[in-house]
Amino acid sequence: MIRLLLVDDQPLVRAGLRMVFEPEDGVEIVGEAADGDEAVRLAAELRPDVVLMDVRMPRRDGIQATAAVLGGPAGDVARVLVLTTFDHDEYVYEALRAGASGFLLKDAPPEALVAAVRGVAAGDALLAPAITRRLVEAFTHRRPPAAPPPGLAELTDREREVFGLVARGLSNTEIAGVLHVGESTVKTHVGRMLSKLELRDRVQAVVLAYESGIVQPGG
């Protein structure tokens, strides 16, 4: 059973989301929040598997709430899926930096919403790495490179190579072709790389690689 927390400041939007998910087998709506502060409180109390998070909200916005949820008591179980109108790419970028596992447009069809929540609950990142890469490239040039992540020194040469290829938006199949190894071998390397760097998914790997200067925008 996927425990779902709905977060949006508009009651009609929350009602619409409830209509989408209530009929779904294997999904339980455990709560609703109308702003970021309430989202953080309910996430800590209810410990949902997935938080469907709006970006623009009063008091604490969705980006701040995402960071607080994932850094709080619910962070070991919850994954955040951001809902956005995509008016501003920078909001999406900041949400990914805060630890969101992906984003979805608010006008997505109901079946896409359901598939997204199920995918994120299963541990997938709901954002093609190539799209993440373009978003990150668009904004990291505004910031000085961050310090290399502590876990980077623990990566083997092959894991570091895989890290760089993941950051450039390659799929496991494409990485297998570049390295001339089996796809199962690539999956193993990716899993170990994420574990050593303490990352939830490939989206976070892309953001980290660009922000720490391991991969250069436009390179």
Tab-separated table of C-alpha atoms in Angstrom:
chain	number	residue	atom	x	y	z
A	1	MET	CA	0.000	0.000	0.000
A	2	ILE	CA	1.391	3.401	-1.050
A	3	ARG	CA	0.735	6.012	1.609
A	4	LEU	CA	0.176	9.353	-0.157
A	5	LEU	CA	0.178	12.894	1.239
A	6	LEU	CA	-1.405	15.597	-0.945
A	7	VAL	CA	-0.007	19.123	-0.626
A	8	ASP	CA	-1.576	22.081	-2.447
A	9	ASP	CA	-2.916	25.417	-1.240
A	10	GLN	CA	-5.980	25.213	-3.503
A	11	PRO	CA	-8.846	23.100	-2.096
A	12	LEU	CA	-10.201	22.395	-5.586
A	13	VAL	CA	-6.852	21.007	-6.698
A	14	ARG	CA	-6.658	18.756	-3.655
A	15	ALA	CA	-10.228	17.596	-4.279
A	16	GLY	CA	-9.332	16.783	-7.868
A	17	LEU	CA	-6.268	14.833	-6.799
A	18	ARG	CA	-8.327	12.922	-4.263
A	19	MET	CA	-10.794	11.954	-7.016
A	20	VAL	CA	-7.881	10.633	-9.061
A	21	PHE	CA	-6.292	8.521	-6.342
A	22	GLU	CA	-9.161	7.321	-4.156
A	23	PRO	CA	-10.333	4.679	-6.680
A	24	GLU	CA	-6.806	3.309	-7.119
A	25	ASP	CA	-5.957	-0.053	-5.595
A	26	GLY	CA	-2.831	-0.001	-3.507
A	27	VAL	CA	-2.925	3.765	-2.844
A	28	GLU	CA	-4.107	5.295	0.428
A	29	ILE	CA	-4.426	9.055	0.882
A	30	VAL	CA	-3.264	9.519	4.452
A	31	GLY	CA	-3.597	13.300	4.611
A	32	GLU	CA	-3.847	16.696	2.937
A	33	ALA	CA	-1.878	19.871	3.579
A	34	ALA	CA	-2.689	23.406	2.450
A	35	ASP	CA	0.801	24.886	2.869
A	36	GLY	CA	4.400	23.926	3.408
A	37	ASP	CA	4.325	24.181	7.197
A	38	GLU	CA	1.391	21.794	7.390
A	39	ALA	CA	3.096	19.474	4.901
A	40	VAL	CA	6.203	19.207	7.079
A	41	ARG	CA	4.150	18.570	10.200
A	42	LEU	CA	1.944	15.924	8.577
A	43	ALA	CA	4.860	14.195	6.888
A	44	ALA	CA	6.597	13.775	10.254
A	45	GLU	CA	3.370	12.565	11.854
A	46	LEU	CA	2.033	10.307	9.091
A	47	ARG	CA	5.311	9.177	7.447
A	48	PRO	CA	3.900	8.840	3.908
A	49	ASP	CA	5.674	6.963	1.131
A	50	VAL	CA	5.068	9.736	-1.403
A	51	VAL	CA	4.385	13.446	-0.944
A	52	LEU	CA	2.718	15.081	-3.944
A	53	MET	CA	4.009	18.620	-3.450
A	54	ASP	CA	2.882	21.910	-4.984
A	55	VAL	CA	5.612	24.519	-5.452
A	56	ARG	CA	3.877	27.841	-4.898
A	57	MET	CA	2.216	27.994	-1.485
A	58	PRO	CA	1.876	30.532	1.327
A	59	ARG	CA	4.145	30.545	4.376
A	60	ARG	CA	6.657	27.811	3.487
A	61	ASP	CA	6.770	27.054	-0.252
A	62	GLY	CA	7.123	23.623	-1.807
A	63	ILE	CA	10.885	23.851	-2.221
A	64	GLN	CA	11.488	24.702	1.430
A	65	ALA	CA	8.943	22.086	2.479
A	66	THR	CA	10.632	19.422	0.334
A	67	ALA	CA	13.974	20.032	2.003
A	68	ALA	CA	12.364	20.012	5.459
A	69	VAL	CA	10.380	16.823	4.839
A	70	LEU	CA	13.365	14.922	3.479
A	71	GLY	CA	15.627	16.241	6.220
A	72	GLY	CA	13.160	15.401	8.967
A	73	PRO	CA	11.727	12.268	10.579
A	74	ALA	CA	9.966	11.205	7.375
A	75	GLY	CA	13.091	11.517	5.254
A	76	ASP	CA	14.024	7.857	5.568
A	77	VAL	CA	10.782	6.703	3.943
A	78	ALA	CA	9.209	9.600	2.046
A	79	ARG	CA	9.876	10.574	-1.536
A	80	VAL	CA	8.686	13.885	-2.955
A	81	LEU	CA	7.062	14.357	-6.347
A	82	VAL	CA	6.701	18.029	-7.263
A	83	LEU	CA	3.678	19.343	-9.135
A	84	THR	CA	4.354	22.457	-11.166
A	85	THR	CA	2.907	24.614	-13.929
A	86	PHE	CA	6.493	24.796	-15.305
A	87	ASP	CA	6.263	28.560	-15.561
A	88	HIS	CA	9.754	28.784	-14.103
A	89	ASP	CA	12.398	26.133	-14.708
A	90	GLU	CA	14.320	27.461	-11.728
A	91	TYR	CA	11.604	26.273	-9.358
A	92	VAL	CA	12.028	22.757	-10.723
A	93	TYR	CA	15.801	22.989	-10.416
A	94	GLU	CA	15.605	24.165	-6.820
A	95	ALA	CA	13.158	21.357	-6.002
A	96	LEU	CA	15.596	18.804	-7.416
A	97	ARG	CA	18.401	20.355	-5.357
A	98	ALA	CA	16.168	20.000	-2.303
A	99	GLY	CA	15.918	16.260	-2.944
A	100	ALA	CA	12.720	15.804	-4.952
A	101	SER	CA	12.622	12.606	-6.984
A	102	GLY	CA	11.063	14.347	-9.977
A	103	PHE	CA	8.344	16.650	-11.179
A	104	LEU	CA	5.112	16.481	-13.094
A	105	LEU	CA	3.032	19.141	-14.784
A	106	LYS	CA	-0.253	19.998	-13.109
A	107	ASP	CA	-2.146	19.449	-16.359
A	108	ALA	CA	-0.882	15.869	-16.690
A	109	PRO	CA	-3.666	13.321	-17.329
A	110	PRO	CA	-4.873	11.265	-14.347
A	111	GLU	CA	-3.205	8.080	-15.571
A	112	ALA	CA	0.142	9.893	-15.709
A	113	LEU	CA	-0.311	11.126	-12.134
A	114	VAL	CA	-1.045	7.617	-10.910
A	115	ALA	CA	1.878	6.121	-12.826
A	116	ALA	CA	4.169	8.825	-11.470
A	117	VAL	CA	3.236	8.189	-7.845
A	118	ARG	CA	3.604	4.424	-8.290
A	119	GLY	CA	6.979	4.869	-9.979
A	120	VAL	CA	8.365	7.218	-7.348
A	121	ALA	CA	7.120	4.913	-4.584
A	122	ALA	CA	8.991	2.060	-6.267
A	123	GLY	CA	12.215	4.061	-6.167
A	124	ASP	CA	12.271	5.454	-9.682
A	125	ALA	CA	13.198	9.037	-10.509
A	126	LEU	CA	10.412	10.650	-12.473
A	127	LEU	CA	12.522	12.753	-14.783
A	128	ALA	CA	14.621	11.724	-17.725
A	129	PRO	CA	18.279	12.310	-16.812
A	130	ALA	CA	18.793	14.249	-20.054
A	131	ILE	CA	16.041	16.704	-19.050
A	132	THR	CA	17.555	17.012	-15.590
A	133	ARG	CA	20.919	17.676	-17.166
A	134	ARG	CA	19.555	20.534	-19.280
A	135	LEU	CA	17.864	22.072	-16.246
A	136	VAL	CA	21.005	21.798	-14.146
A	137	GLU	CA	23.232	23.158	-16.895
A	138	ALA	CA	20.922	26.139	-17.234
A	139	PHE	CA	21.385	27.183	-13.614
A	140	THR	CA	24.662	25.853	-12.225
A	141	HIS	CA	26.700	28.384	-14.196
A	142	ARG	CA	25.242	31.005	-11.854
A	143	ARG	CA	26.876	29.396	-8.834
A	144	PRO	CA	30.503	28.666	-7.890
A	145	PRO	CA	31.247	24.912	-7.782
A	146	ALA	CA	30.484	23.247	-4.478
A	147	ALA	CA	33.029	21.127	-2.627
A	148	PRO	CA	33.340	17.550	-3.927
A	149	PRO	CA	31.004	15.177	-2.047
A	150	PRO	CA	32.704	13.225	0.780
A	151	GLY	CA	31.762	9.859	-0.725
A	152	LEU	CA	33.505	10.639	-4.006
A	153	ALA	CA	36.838	9.343	-2.725
A	154	GLU	CA	35.203	5.992	-1.972
A	155	LEU	CA	34.172	5.396	-5.584
A	156	THR	CA	36.193	2.977	-7.667
A	157	ASP	CA	37.494	4.219	-11.012
A	158	ARG	CA	34.676	2.408	-12.803
A	159	GLU	CA	32.016	3.767	-10.415
A	160	ARG	CA	33.328	7.291	-10.941
A	161	GLU	CA	33.199	6.729	-14.697
A	162	VAL	CA	29.598	5.537	-14.405
A	163	PHE	CA	28.817	8.570	-12.226
A	164	GLY	CA	30.003	10.881	-14.994
A	165	LEU	CA	27.974	9.059	-17.641
A	166	VAL	CA	24.838	9.121	-15.503
A	167	ALA	CA	25.375	12.864	-15.023
A	168	ARG	CA	25.506	13.336	-18.788
A	169	GLY	CA	22.053	11.800	-19.106
A	170	LEU	CA	22.910	8.314	-20.366
A	171	SER	CA	20.610	5.413	-19.560
A	172	ASN	CA	21.902	2.110	-18.221
A	173	THR	CA	21.641	0.625	-21.699
A	174	GLU	CA	23.653	3.478	-23.201
A	175	ILE	CA	26.278	3.262	-20.461
A	176	ALA	CA	26.599	-0.473	-21.080
A	177	GLY	CA	27.291	0.276	-24.746
A	178	VAL	CA	29.926	2.897	-23.942
A	179	LEU	CA	31.741	0.685	-21.419
A	180	HIS	CA	31.193	-2.588	-23.317
A	181	VAL	CA	29.743	-4.342	-20.291
A	182	GLY	CA	26.383	-5.922	-19.494
A	183	GLU	CA	23.447	-3.812	-18.380
A	184	SER	CA	23.230	-5.776	-15.118
A	185	THR	CA	26.830	-4.787	-14.405
A	186	VAL	CA	25.944	-1.136	-14.981
A	187	LYS	CA	22.972	-1.425	-12.601
A	188	THR	CA	25.317	-2.778	-9.939
A	189	HIS	CA	27.770	0.091	-10.427
A	190	VAL	CA	24.969	2.676	-10.360
A	191	GLY	CA	23.540	1.203	-7.156
A	192	ARG	CA	26.919	1.232	-5.425
A	193	MET	CA	27.650	4.744	-6.635
A	194	LEU	CA	24.338	6.073	-5.293
A	195	SER	CA	24.875	4.293	-1.984
A	196	LYS	CA	28.401	5.622	-1.461
A	197	LEU	CA	27.335	9.171	-2.324
A	198	GLU	CA	24.216	8.822	-0.152
A	199	LEU	CA	21.899	9.761	-3.014
A	200	ARG	CA	18.308	8.679	-3.473
A	201	ASP	CA	18.309	8.386	-7.237
A	202	ARG	CA	19.869	9.348	-10.576
A	203	VAL	CA	18.277	12.807	-10.520
A	204	GLN	CA	20.236	13.695	-7.398
A	205	ALA	CA	23.368	12.244	-8.994
A	206	VAL	CA	23.013	14.586	-11.969
A	207	VAL	CA	22.529	17.645	-9.762
A	208	LEU	CA	25.476	16.721	-7.531
A	209	ALA	CA	27.814	16.076	-10.463
A	210	TYR	CA	27.203	19.498	-12.001
A	211	GLU	CA	27.147	21.448	-8.750
A	212	SER	CA	30.423	19.949	-7.545
A	213	GLY	CA	32.131	20.606	-10.883
A	214	ILE	CA	32.710	16.906	-11.637
A	215	VAL	CA	30.876	17.486	-14.925
A	216	GLN	CA	31.047	20.878	-16.593
A	217	PRO	CA	27.931	22.477	-18.135
A	218	GLY	CA	28.131	22.191	-21.901
A	219	GLY	CA	30.926	19.635	-21.678
